[in-house]
PDB file of C-alpha atoms and ligand atoms in Angstrom:
ATOM      1  CA  MET V  38      85.115  -2.060 191.184  1.00  0.00           C
ATOM      2  CA  ASN V  39      86.663  -5.240 191.801  1.00  0.00           C
ATOM      3  CA  SER V  40      88.079  -6.413 188.269  1.00  0.00           C
ATOM      4  CA  LYS V  41      90.340  -9.318 188.682  1.00  0.00           C
ATOM      5  CA  LYS V  42      93.309 -10.034 186.309  1.00  0.00           C
ATOM      6  CA  PHE V  43      94.811 -13.090 184.854  1.00  0.00           C
ATOM      7  CA  THR V  44      97.119 -14.485 183.160  1.00  0.00           C
ATOM      8  CA  ILE V  45      99.328 -17.420 181.210  1.00  0.00           C
ATOM      9  CA  PHE V  46     102.964 -17.542 181.141  1.00  0.00           C
ATOM     10  CA  GLY V  47     104.844 -18.910 178.227  1.00  0.00           C
ATOM     11  CA  ASP V  48     107.748 -19.355 175.564  1.00  0.00           C
ATOM     12  CA  PRO V  49     105.935 -19.384 172.889  1.00  0.00           C
ATOM     13  CA  ILE V  50     102.531 -18.202 173.727  1.00  0.00           C
ATOM     14  CA  GLU V  51     101.055 -16.900 170.749  1.00  0.00           C
ATOM     15  CA  HIS V  52      99.582 -20.306 170.178  1.00  0.00           C
ATOM     16  CA  SER V  53      97.856 -20.449 173.553  1.00  0.00           C
ATOM     17  CA  ILE V  54      93.598 -21.024 173.862  1.00  0.00           C
ATOM     18  CA  SER V  55      93.390 -20.730 176.966  1.00  0.00           C
ATOM     19  CA  PRO V  56      93.456 -16.725 177.082  1.00  0.00           C
ATOM     20  CA  LYS V  57      89.880 -17.678 174.569  1.00  0.00           C
ATOM     21  CA  MET V  58      88.731 -20.489 176.724  1.00  0.00           C
ATOM     22  CA  HIS V  59      88.912 -18.596 180.147  1.00  0.00           C
ATOM     23  CA  THR V  60      87.710 -15.245 178.265  1.00  0.00           C
ATOM     24  CA  PHE V  61      84.676 -16.979 177.077  1.00  0.00           C
ATOM     25  CA  ALA V  62      84.221 -18.196 180.632  1.00  0.00           C
ATOM     26  CA  ILE V  63      84.262 -14.837 182.559  1.00  0.00           C
ATOM     27  CA  ASP V  64      81.841 -13.642 179.810  1.00  0.00           C
ATOM     28  CA  GLY V  65      79.720 -16.471 179.908  1.00  0.00           C
ATOM     29  CA  LEU V  66      79.281 -15.923 183.548  1.00  0.00           C
ATOM     30  CA  GLY V  67      79.528 -12.643 183.492  1.00  0.00           C
ATOM     31  CA  LEU V  68      82.502 -11.482 185.586  1.00  0.00           C
ATOM     32  CA  ASP V  69      84.268  -8.584 185.862  1.00  0.00           C
ATOM     33  CA  ALA V  70      88.037  -9.987 184.756  1.00  0.00           C
ATOM     34  CA  SER V  71      90.311  -9.936 181.805  1.00  0.00           C
ATOM     35  CA  TYR V  72      92.500 -12.715 181.033  1.00  0.00           C
ATOM     36  CA  SER V  73      95.925 -11.879 178.888  1.00  0.00           C
ATOM     37  CA  LYS V  74      99.051 -13.839 177.197  1.00  0.00           C
ATOM     38  CA  THR V  75     102.470 -13.061 178.854  1.00  0.00           C
ATOM     39  CA  HIS V  76     105.255 -13.920 176.590  1.00  0.00           C
ATOM     40  CA  LEU V  77     107.954 -14.332 179.033  1.00  0.00           C
ATOM     41  CA  GLU V  78     111.708 -16.036 177.579  1.00  0.00           C
ATOM     42  CA  GLY V  79     113.014 -16.524 180.854  1.00  0.00           C
ATOM     43  CA  ALA V  80     111.910 -17.448 184.025  1.00  0.00           C
ATOM     44  CA  CYS V  81     113.469 -15.015 186.640  1.00  0.00           C
ATOM     45  CA  ARG V  82     110.827 -12.277 186.949  1.00  0.00           C
ATOM     46  CA  LEU V  83     107.356 -14.429 186.326  1.00  0.00           C
ATOM     47  CA  ARG V  84     107.116 -14.064 190.712  1.00  0.00           C
ATOM     48  CA  THR V  85     107.350 -10.424 190.268  1.00  0.00           C
ATOM     49  CA  ILE V  86     105.223 -10.054 187.322  1.00  0.00           C
ATOM     50  CA  PHE V  87     102.825 -12.457 188.331  1.00  0.00           C
ATOM     51  CA  LEU V  88     102.652 -10.696 192.222  1.00  0.00           C
ATOM     52  CA  GLU V  89     102.385  -7.430 191.172  1.00  0.00           C
ATOM     53  CA  GLY V  90      99.899  -7.659 188.546  1.00  0.00           C
ATOM     54  CA  TYR V  91      97.316 -10.944 188.881  1.00  0.00           C
ATOM     55  CA  ASP V  92      95.004 -12.581 190.970  1.00  0.00           C
ATOM     56  CA  GLY V  93      95.822 -15.753 189.591  1.00  0.00           C
ATOM     57  CA  ALA V  94      97.249 -17.420 186.793  1.00  0.00           C
ATOM     58  CA  ASN V  95      98.933 -19.766 184.102  1.00  0.00           C
ATOM     59  CA  VAL V  96     101.957 -21.376 183.163  1.00  0.00           C
ATOM     60  CA  THR V  97     102.964 -23.447 180.193  1.00  0.00           C
ATOM     61  CA  VAL V  98     106.113 -24.379 178.070  1.00  0.00           C
ATOM     62  CA  PRO V  99     109.032 -24.101 179.691  1.00  0.00           C
ATOM     63  CA  HIS V 100     108.311 -22.305 182.897  1.00  0.00           C
ATOM     64  CA  LYS V 101     106.519 -25.021 184.498  1.00  0.00           C
ATOM     65  CA  GLU V 102     109.029 -26.574 186.801  1.00  0.00           C
ATOM     66  CA  ALA V 103     110.441 -22.681 187.243  1.00  0.00           C
ATOM     67  CA  ALA V 104     107.288 -21.521 189.220  1.00  0.00           C
ATOM     68  CA  PHE V 105     106.809 -24.436 191.274  1.00  0.00           C
ATOM     69  CA  GLY V 106     110.143 -23.256 192.302  1.00  0.00           C
ATOM     70  CA  GLN V 107     109.140 -19.988 192.629  1.00  0.00           C
ATOM     71  CA  CYS V 108     106.313 -20.771 195.031  1.00  0.00           C
ATOM     72  CA  ASP V 109     105.376 -19.720 198.962  1.00  0.00           C
ATOM     73  CA  GLU V 110     103.297 -22.385 199.050  1.00  0.00           C
ATOM     74  CA  VAL V 111     102.668 -25.756 196.364  1.00  0.00           C
ATOM     75  CA  ARG V 112      99.429 -27.607 196.835  1.00  0.00           C
ATOM     76  CA  GLY V 113      98.030 -30.920 195.943  1.00  0.00           C
ATOM     77  CA  VAL V 114      99.598 -33.054 193.507  1.00  0.00           C
ATOM     78  CA  ALA V 115     102.123 -30.531 192.361  1.00  0.00           C
ATOM     79  CA  LYS V 116     103.797 -31.529 195.090  1.00  0.00           C
ATOM     80  CA  GLU V 117     105.046 -34.776 193.792  1.00  0.00           C
ATOM     81  CA  ILE V 118     104.796 -33.866 190.410  1.00  0.00           C
ATOM     82  CA  GLY V 119     107.263 -30.576 190.823  1.00  0.00           C
ATOM     83  CA  ALA V 120     105.470 -28.657 188.384  1.00  0.00           C
ATOM     84  CA  VAL V 121     102.744 -26.472 188.550  1.00  0.00           C
ATOM     85  CA  ASN V 122     100.327 -24.846 185.732  1.00  0.00           C
ATOM     86  CA  THR V 123      98.283 -22.781 188.044  1.00  0.00           C
ATOM     87  CA  LEU V 124      99.237 -19.699 190.435  1.00  0.00           C
ATOM     88  CA  ILE V 125      96.582 -18.170 192.898  1.00  0.00           C
ATOM     89  CA  ASN V 126      97.830 -14.957 194.752  1.00  0.00           C
ATOM     90  CA  GLU V 127      97.057 -14.918 198.443  1.00  0.00           C
ATOM     91  CA  ASP V 128      97.528 -11.973 199.877  1.00  0.00           C
ATOM     92  CA  GLY V 129     100.517 -11.425 197.844  1.00  0.00           C
ATOM     93  CA  HIS V 130     101.409 -15.069 198.452  1.00  0.00           C
ATOM     94  CA  MET V 131     102.035 -16.905 195.387  1.00  0.00           C
ATOM     95  CA  ILE V 132     100.150 -20.140 196.007  1.00  0.00           C
ATOM     96  CA  GLY V 133     101.183 -22.953 192.985  1.00  0.00           C
ATOM     97  CA  TYR V 134      99.131 -25.682 191.642  1.00  0.00           C
ATOM     98  CA  ASN V 135      99.109 -28.835 189.130  1.00  0.00           C
ATOM     99  CA  THR V 136      95.348 -29.367 187.203  1.00  0.00           C
ATOM    100  CA  ASP V 137      96.964 -30.756 183.929  1.00  0.00           C
ATOM    101  CA  ALA V 138      96.867 -34.349 185.676  1.00  0.00           C
ATOM    102  CA  GLU V 139      93.560 -34.206 186.857  1.00  0.00           C
ATOM    103  CA  GLY V 140      91.925 -32.464 184.215  1.00  0.00           C
ATOM    104  CA  PHE V 141      94.048 -35.491 182.009  1.00  0.00           C
ATOM    105  CA  TYR V 142      92.564 -38.131 184.736  1.00  0.00           C
ATOM    106  CA  ARG V 143      88.886 -36.495 183.311  1.00  0.00           C
ATOM    107  CA  SER V 144      89.314 -37.057 180.431  1.00  0.00           C
ATOM    108  CA  VAL V 145      90.173 -40.661 180.561  1.00  0.00           C
ATOM    109  CA  LEU V 146      87.309 -41.329 182.941  1.00  0.00           C
ATOM    110  CA  ASP V 147      85.110 -40.543 180.159  1.00  0.00           C
ATOM    111  CA  PHE V 148      86.479 -43.749 178.039  1.00  0.00           C
ATOM    112  CA  GLY V 149      84.722 -45.561 181.027  1.00  0.00           C
ATOM    113  CA  GLU V 150      86.559 -48.141 183.623  1.00  0.00           C
ATOM    114  CA  ILE V 151      90.606 -47.940 183.305  1.00  0.00           C
ATOM    115  CA  LYS V 152      92.724 -50.682 185.332  1.00  0.00           C
ATOM    116  CA  THR V 153      96.502 -50.559 183.520  1.00  0.00           C
ATOM    117  CA  ALA V 154      97.672 -47.749 181.249  1.00  0.00           C
ATOM    118  CA  LEU V 155     100.936 -47.563 179.296  1.00  0.00           C
ATOM    119  CA  ILE V 156     102.488 -44.175 178.855  1.00  0.00           C
ATOM    120  CA  ILE V 157     104.843 -43.251 175.448  1.00  0.00           C
ATOM    121  CA  GLY V 158     107.458 -40.755 176.789  1.00  0.00           C
ATOM    122  CA  ALA V 159     108.816 -40.083 180.208  1.00  0.00           C
ATOM    123  CA  GLY V 160     108.946 -36.311 179.921  1.00  0.00           C
ATOM    124  CA  GLY V 161     106.946 -33.972 182.188  1.00  0.00           C
ATOM    125  CA  THR V 162     103.998 -34.259 180.914  1.00  0.00           C
ATOM    126  CA  SER V 163     104.506 -38.416 181.487  1.00  0.00           C
ATOM    127  CA  LYS V 164     105.950 -37.699 184.904  1.00  0.00           C
ATOM    128  CA  ALA V 165     102.100 -36.079 185.826  1.00  0.00           C
ATOM    129  CA  LEU V 166     100.357 -38.312 183.899  1.00  0.00           C
ATOM    130  CA  SER V 167     102.038 -41.273 185.664  1.00  0.00           C
ATOM    131  CA  PHE V 168     101.447 -40.017 189.038  1.00  0.00           C
ATOM    132  CA  ILE V 169      97.836 -39.471 188.677  1.00  0.00           C
ATOM    133  CA  LEU V 170      97.186 -42.648 187.006  1.00  0.00           C
ATOM    134  CA  LYS V 171      98.874 -44.469 189.806  1.00  0.00           C
ATOM    135  CA  GLU V 172      97.547 -42.620 192.485  1.00  0.00           C
ATOM    136  CA  LYS V 173      94.182 -43.005 191.115  1.00  0.00           C
ATOM    137  CA  GLY V 174      94.968 -46.698 191.513  1.00  0.00           C
ATOM    138  CA  ILE V 175      95.711 -47.456 187.772  1.00  0.00           C
ATOM    139  CA  GLU V 176      98.850 -49.814 186.642  1.00  0.00           C
ATOM    140  CA  VAL V 177     100.956 -47.951 184.563  1.00  0.00           C
ATOM    141  CA  THR V 178     103.994 -48.637 182.011  1.00  0.00           C
ATOM    142  CA  VAL V 179     106.019 -46.243 180.756  1.00  0.00           C
ATOM    143  CA  LEU V 180     107.764 -47.015 177.474  1.00  0.00           C
ATOM    144  CA  ASN V 181     110.565 -44.523 176.267  1.00  0.00           C
ATOM    145  CA  ARG V 182     112.742 -44.147 173.461  1.00  0.00           C
ATOM    146  CA  SER V 183     116.567 -44.111 175.672  1.00  0.00           C
ATOM    147  CA  GLN V 184     117.010 -44.940 179.396  1.00  0.00           C
ATOM    148  CA  LYS V 185     117.751 -42.090 180.757  1.00  0.00           C
ATOM    149  CA  ARG V 186     114.544 -39.989 181.584  1.00  0.00           C
ATOM    150  CA  LEU V 187     113.707 -43.350 182.716  1.00  0.00           C
ATOM    151  CA  LYS V 188     115.468 -43.104 185.976  1.00  0.00           C
ATOM    152  CA  ASP V 189     112.992 -40.601 187.488  1.00  0.00           C
ATOM    153  CA  PHE V 190     110.053 -43.383 187.059  1.00  0.00           C
ATOM    154  CA  LYS V 191     111.463 -45.540 189.971  1.00  0.00           C
ATOM    155  CA  ASN V 192     107.953 -47.006 191.199  1.00  0.00           C
ATOM    156  CA  PHE V 193     106.954 -47.854 187.762  1.00  0.00           C
ATOM    157  CA  LYS V 194     107.264 -50.789 185.364  1.00  0.00           C
ATOM    158  CA  THR V 195     109.734 -49.201 182.516  1.00  0.00           C
ATOM    159  CA  PHE V 196     110.893 -50.304 178.856  1.00  0.00           C
ATOM    160  CA  ASP V 197     113.032 -48.454 176.077  1.00  0.00           C
ATOM    161  CA  TRP V 198     112.662 -49.669 173.011  1.00  0.00           C
ATOM    162  CA  GLU V 199     115.373 -52.456 173.321  1.00  0.00           C
ATOM    163  CA  SER V 200     113.840 -53.963 176.191  1.00  0.00           C
ATOM    164  CA  TYR V 201     110.294 -54.193 175.114  1.00  0.00           C
ATOM    165  CA  GLU V 202     107.409 -56.843 176.174  1.00  0.00           C
ATOM    166  CA  SER V 203     104.334 -57.350 174.847  1.00  0.00           C
ATOM    167  CA  SER V 204     101.769 -57.775 177.420  1.00  0.00           C
ATOM    168  CA  TYR V 205      97.854 -55.999 177.198  1.00  0.00           C
ATOM    169  CA  HIS V 206      96.824 -52.661 178.355  1.00  0.00           C
ATOM    170  CA  ASP V 207      93.300 -50.843 178.742  1.00  0.00           C
ATOM    171  CA  ILE V 208      94.514 -47.277 177.154  1.00  0.00           C
ATOM    172  CA  ILE V 209      97.904 -46.764 175.507  1.00  0.00           C
ATOM    173  CA  ILE V 210      98.727 -42.755 175.587  1.00  0.00           C
ATOM    174  CA  ASN V 211     101.475 -40.904 173.863  1.00  0.00           C
ATOM    175  CA  THR V 212     102.844 -38.037 175.581  1.00  0.00           C
ATOM    176  CA  THR V 213     105.929 -37.355 173.069  1.00  0.00           C
ATOM    177  CA  SER V 214     106.527 -34.389 170.845  1.00  0.00           C
ATOM    178  CA  ALA V 215     106.300 -37.023 168.401  1.00  0.00           C
ATOM    179  CA  GLY V 216     103.692 -36.290 165.726  1.00  0.00           C
ATOM    180  CA  LEU V 217     103.636 -32.404 166.926  1.00  0.00           C
ATOM    181  CA  GLU V 218     106.350 -31.375 164.031  1.00  0.00           C
ATOM    182  CA  GLU V 219     107.294 -34.454 161.798  1.00  0.00           C
ATOM    183  CA  ALA V 220     105.239 -37.488 160.623  1.00  0.00           C
ATOM    184  CA  ASN V 221     106.437 -39.530 163.467  1.00  0.00           C
ATOM    185  CA  LEU V 222     104.911 -42.567 165.443  1.00  0.00           C
ATOM    186  CA  PRO V 223     106.558 -42.709 168.816  1.00  0.00           C
ATOM    187  CA  ALA V 224     108.370 -45.472 168.961  1.00  0.00           C
ATOM    188  CA  PRO V 225     109.211 -48.003 165.707  1.00  0.00           C
ATOM    189  CA  LYS V 226     106.181 -49.733 164.003  1.00  0.00           C
ATOM    190  CA  PRO V 227     107.116 -53.559 164.860  1.00  0.00           C
ATOM    191  CA  ILE V 228     106.217 -51.824 168.593  1.00  0.00           C
ATOM    192  CA  MET V 229     103.525 -49.578 168.009  1.00  0.00           C
ATOM    193  CA  ILE V 230     101.701 -52.532 165.758  1.00  0.00           C
ATOM    194  CA  ASP V 231     101.909 -54.689 169.049  1.00  0.00           C
ATOM    195  CA  LEU V 232     100.608 -51.940 171.195  1.00  0.00           C
ATOM    196  CA  PHE V 233      97.575 -51.521 169.053  1.00  0.00           C
ATOM    197  CA  SER V 234      96.880 -55.253 169.066  1.00  0.00           C
ATOM    198  CA  ASN V 235      96.504 -55.296 172.551  1.00  0.00           C
ATOM    199  CA  THR V 236      94.642 -52.429 173.886  1.00  0.00           C
ATOM    200  CA  LYS V 237      90.823 -50.956 174.307  1.00  0.00           C
ATOM    201  CA  TYR V 238      91.534 -46.737 173.680  1.00  0.00           C
ATOM    202  CA  ALA V 239      94.502 -44.809 172.745  1.00  0.00           C
ATOM    203  CA  ILE V 240      95.299 -41.218 173.443  1.00  0.00           C
ATOM    204  CA  ASP V 241      97.547 -38.253 172.543  1.00  0.00           C
ATOM    205  CA  VAL V 242      98.332 -35.345 174.629  1.00  0.00           C
ATOM    206  CA  ILE V 243      98.806 -33.769 171.363  1.00  0.00           C
ATOM    207  CA  TYR V 244      95.828 -31.416 170.333  1.00  0.00           C
ATOM    208  CA  ASN V 245      93.753 -30.439 167.507  1.00  0.00           C
ATOM    209  CA  LYS V 246      95.771 -32.393 165.042  1.00  0.00           C
ATOM    210  CA  GLU V 247      95.768 -36.190 164.597  1.00  0.00           C
ATOM    211  CA  THR V 248      98.865 -37.345 164.526  1.00  0.00           C
ATOM    212  CA  PRO V 249     100.105 -40.608 163.078  1.00  0.00           C
ATOM    213  CA  PHE V 250      99.617 -42.295 166.096  1.00  0.00           C
ATOM    214  CA  LEU V 251      96.036 -41.272 166.785  1.00  0.00           C
ATOM    215  CA  LYS V 252      95.682 -42.059 162.643  1.00  0.00           C
ATOM    216  CA  MET V 253      97.594 -45.913 163.219  1.00  0.00           C
ATOM    217  CA  ALA V 254      95.216 -46.331 166.379  1.00  0.00           C
ATOM    218  CA  LYS V 255      91.498 -45.366 164.015  1.00  0.00           C
ATOM    219  CA  GLU V 256      93.232 -47.930 161.078  1.00  0.00           C
ATOM    220  CA  TYR V 257      92.776 -50.663 164.258  1.00  0.00           C
ATOM    221  CA  ASN V 258      89.464 -49.344 165.103  1.00  0.00           C
ATOM    222  CA  ILE V 259      89.873 -48.495 168.482  1.00  0.00           C
ATOM    223  CA  PRO V 260      88.575 -45.238 169.992  1.00  0.00           C
ATOM    224  CA  THR V 261      90.458 -42.351 170.501  1.00  0.00           C
ATOM    225  CA  LYS V 262      90.960 -38.843 171.534  1.00  0.00           C
ATOM    226  CA  ASP V 263      94.049 -36.038 171.417  1.00  0.00           C
ATOM    227  CA  GLY V 264      94.804 -33.662 174.059  1.00  0.00           C
ATOM    228  CA  ALA V 265      92.261 -30.981 173.202  1.00  0.00           C
ATOM    229  CA  ASP V 266      89.330 -32.403 176.428  1.00  0.00           C
ATOM    230  CA  MET V 267      92.989 -32.546 178.577  1.00  0.00           C
ATOM    231  CA  LEU V 268      93.574 -28.882 178.205  1.00  0.00           C
ATOM    232  CA  LEU V 269      89.482 -28.178 178.475  1.00  0.00           C
ATOM    233  CA  TYR V 270      89.656 -29.463 181.518  1.00  0.00           C
ATOM    234  CA  GLN V 271      92.902 -28.606 183.362  1.00  0.00           C
ATOM    235  CA  GLY V 272      91.516 -25.109 182.034  1.00  0.00           C
ATOM    236  CA  ILE V 273      88.251 -25.282 183.799  1.00  0.00           C
ATOM    237  CA  LEU V 274      89.870 -26.908 186.841  1.00  0.00           C
ATOM    238  CA  ALA V 275      92.215 -23.620 187.103  1.00  0.00           C
ATOM    239  CA  PHE V 276      89.285 -21.208 186.587  1.00  0.00           C
ATOM    240  CA  ASN V 277      87.389 -22.740 189.461  1.00  0.00           C
ATOM    241  CA  LEU V 278      90.643 -22.175 191.829  1.00  0.00           C
ATOM    242  CA  PHE V 279      90.728 -18.335 190.545  1.00  0.00           C
ATOM    243  CA  TYR V 280      87.093 -17.900 192.024  1.00  0.00           C
ATOM    244  CA  HIS V 281      87.831 -20.294 194.631  1.00  0.00           C
ATOM    245  CA  ASP V 282      85.132 -23.076 193.719  1.00  0.00           C
ATOM    246  CA  LYS V 283      82.087 -20.506 193.283  1.00  0.00           C
ATOM    247  CA  TYR V 284      81.164 -22.438 189.954  1.00  0.00           C
ATOM    248  CA  THR V 285      81.014 -25.900 189.105  1.00  0.00           C
ATOM    249  CA  PHE V 286      82.896 -28.188 186.347  1.00  0.00           C
ATOM    250  CA  GLU V 287      79.539 -28.679 184.769  1.00  0.00           C
ATOM    251  CA  GLU V 288      78.669 -24.764 184.805  1.00  0.00           C
ATOM    252  CA  VAL V 289      82.079 -23.559 183.451  1.00  0.00           C
ATOM    253  CA  LEU V 290      82.278 -26.207 180.908  1.00  0.00           C
ATOM    254  CA  PRO V 291      80.053 -25.308 178.337  1.00  0.00           C
ATOM    255  CA  PHE V 292      81.251 -21.433 178.097  1.00  0.00           C
ATOM    256  CA  MET V 293      85.096 -22.999 177.628  1.00  0.00           C
ATOM    257  CA  LYS V 294      84.201 -25.696 175.625  1.00  0.00           C
ATOM    258  CA  LYS V 295      83.117 -23.160 172.953  1.00  0.00           C
ATOM    259  CA  ALA V 296      86.933 -21.854 172.432  1.00  0.00           C
ATOM    260  CA  PHE V 297      87.250 -24.887 170.720  1.00  0.00           C
ATOM    261  CA  ASP V 298      84.732 -24.307 167.865  1.00  0.00           C
ATOM    262  CA  PRO V 299      85.989 -21.889 165.009  1.00  0.00           C
ATOM    263  CA  THR V 300      82.560 -20.426 164.829  1.00  0.00           C
ATOM    264  CA  ALA V 301      82.155 -18.945 167.959  1.00  0.00           C
ATOM    265  CA  THR V 302      81.911 -15.582 169.054  1.00  0.00           C
TER     266      THR V 302
HETATM  267  P1  NDP W 652     109.539 -33.498 177.432  1.00  0.00           P
HETATM  268  O1  NDP W 652     110.543 -32.450 176.838  1.00  0.00           O
HETATM  269  O2  NDP W 652     109.715 -32.896 178.467  1.00  0.00           O
HETATM  270  O3  NDP W 652     109.134 -34.497 176.810  1.00  0.00           O
HETATM  271  C1  NDP W 652     109.349 -35.541 175.673  1.00  0.00           C
HETATM  272  C2  NDP W 652     109.519 -37.276 175.745  1.00  0.00           C
HETATM  273  O4  NDP W 652     109.487 -37.250 174.523  1.00  0.00           O
HETATM  274  C3  NDP W 652     111.084 -37.475 176.323  1.00  0.00           C
HETATM  275  O5  NDP W 652     110.538 -38.740 176.576  1.00  0.00           O
HETATM  276  C4  NDP W 652     111.692 -37.951 174.606  1.00  0.00           C
HETATM  277  O6  NDP W 652     112.272 -39.233 174.682  1.00  0.00           O
HETATM  278  C5  NDP W 652     110.199 -38.353 173.637  1.00  0.00           C
HETATM  279  N1  NDP W 652     110.323 -37.638 172.336  1.00  0.00           N
HETATM  280  C6  NDP W 652     110.701 -36.505 172.040  1.00  0.00           C
HETATM  281  N2  NDP W 652     110.673 -37.056 170.765  1.00  0.00           N
HETATM  282  C7  NDP W 652     110.615 -38.353 170.017  1.00  0.00           C
HETATM  283  C8  NDP W 652     110.428 -39.080 168.975  1.00  0.00           C
HETATM  284  N3  NDP W 652     110.200 -38.317 167.933  1.00  0.00           N
HETATM  285  N4  NDP W 652     110.142 -40.347 169.243  1.00  0.00           N
HETATM  286  C9  NDP W 652     109.665 -41.096 170.583  1.00  0.00           C
HETATM  287  N5  NDP W 652     109.718 -40.058 171.438  1.00  0.00           N
HETATM  288  C10 NDP W 652     110.013 -38.826 171.869  1.00  0.00           C
HETATM  289  O7  NDP W 652     107.860 -32.708 176.669  1.00  0.00           O
HETATM  290  P2  NDP W 652     106.711 -32.244 177.378  1.00  0.00           P
HETATM  291  O8  NDP W 652     106.464 -33.793 178.548  1.00  0.00           O
HETATM  292  O9  NDP W 652     106.949 -31.022 178.158  1.00  0.00           O
HETATM  293  O10 NDP W 652     105.561 -32.226 176.372  1.00  0.00           O
HETATM  294  C11 NDP W 652     105.439 -33.079 175.719  1.00  0.00           C
HETATM  295  C12 NDP W 652     103.710 -33.147 174.584  1.00  0.00           C
HETATM  296  O11 NDP W 652     102.884 -32.967 175.561  1.00  0.00           O
HETATM  297  C13 NDP W 652     104.282 -32.425 173.701  1.00  0.00           C
HETATM  298  O12 NDP W 652     103.988 -32.577 172.589  1.00  0.00           O
HETATM  299  C14 NDP W 652     103.105 -31.040 174.343  1.00  0.00           C
HETATM  300  O13 NDP W 652     102.499 -30.213 173.383  1.00  0.00           O
HETATM  301  C15 NDP W 652     102.127 -32.236 174.815  1.00  0.00           C
HETATM  302  N6  NDP W 652     101.507 -31.444 176.273  1.00  0.00           N
HETATM  303  C16 NDP W 652     100.136 -31.297 176.321  1.00  0.00           C
HETATM  304  C17 NDP W 652      98.904 -30.840 177.018  1.00  0.00           C
HETATM  305  C18 NDP W 652      97.612 -30.958 176.729  1.00  0.00           C
HETATM  306  O14 NDP W 652      96.739 -29.889 177.785  1.00  0.00           O
HETATM  307  N7  NDP W 652      97.151 -31.274 175.917  1.00  0.00           N
HETATM  308  C19 NDP W 652      99.736 -30.507 178.305  1.00  0.00           C
HETATM  309  C20 NDP W 652     100.834 -30.313 178.361  1.00  0.00           C
HETATM  310  C21 NDP W 652     101.865 -31.146 177.318  1.00  0.00           C
HETATM  311  P3  NDP W 652     113.519 -39.080 175.807  1.00  0.00           P
HETATM  312  O15 NDP W 652     113.682 -38.999 176.660  1.00  0.00           O
HETATM  313  O16 NDP W 652     114.705 -40.432 174.563  1.00  0.00           O
HETATM  314  O17 NDP W 652     114.619 -37.433 174.622  1.00  0.00           O
END
């Protein structure tokens, strides 16, 4: 029997719904495989644990950059982003990919044509999203509360709260963790009012929660999305890497989507 083993590495990991998503796909497609959670406080043993025990894995906060550094080979957009969220064991070699970026791009495409985007936040997620949107020909502006991390965005128009200048963007994307724990907007109210007065769509990458950002967007009658589709789509793309594109995106989607339905079994 050739049962495949997959896992997700992270800290914390309890909250992750990736095992549920992948298990629904494995069962739905009648595959012989299992997908577990691996709680890893430090990343130093990630490579050994992965290569000794798994055919494929996902990596989540805070290990994406460390995993990138431990790969034998990094493929695709992950090379530019500097972070991997998907690992493949190729004959004892750890190969890294980033499906977060493409997953996010697909979730933006659901809105229709986008030419300009403003991303709030300048952390790891913002880096991945700004890179993929720029690569797809979208003009990206980055707004962050402080200057320090904006140095990583040399090829983009950037503002901090002090230097912010008003202009129109097709979509506003919140990649900060403001709204995750506390009821904060990701920028001061006058800036948020200006942003929502000058956009068509809004996305928050936080999922399964109506953040103050999404609540305010709805008050402006702006179509919104949370990060659930991004999470779903990155999972499907990772699954297709695990199975070498044996299944299409559309074949995997209905099974993985069940993980977001609390009544699904
Ligand atoms: P980072 O810690 O790398 O970056 C956080 C950024 O947000 C920084 O630019 C920081 O600004 C800014 N920030 C933090 N708190 C506030 C605040 N209260 N007000 C304004 N700005 C703030 O985080 P990540 O990029 O790794 O993750 C960001 C979010 O994305 C998390 O909530 C995470 O859950 C979510 N996420 C969702 C995914 C999905 O699949 N849906 C995938 C990956 C991440 P400064 O530079 O000034 O410190």
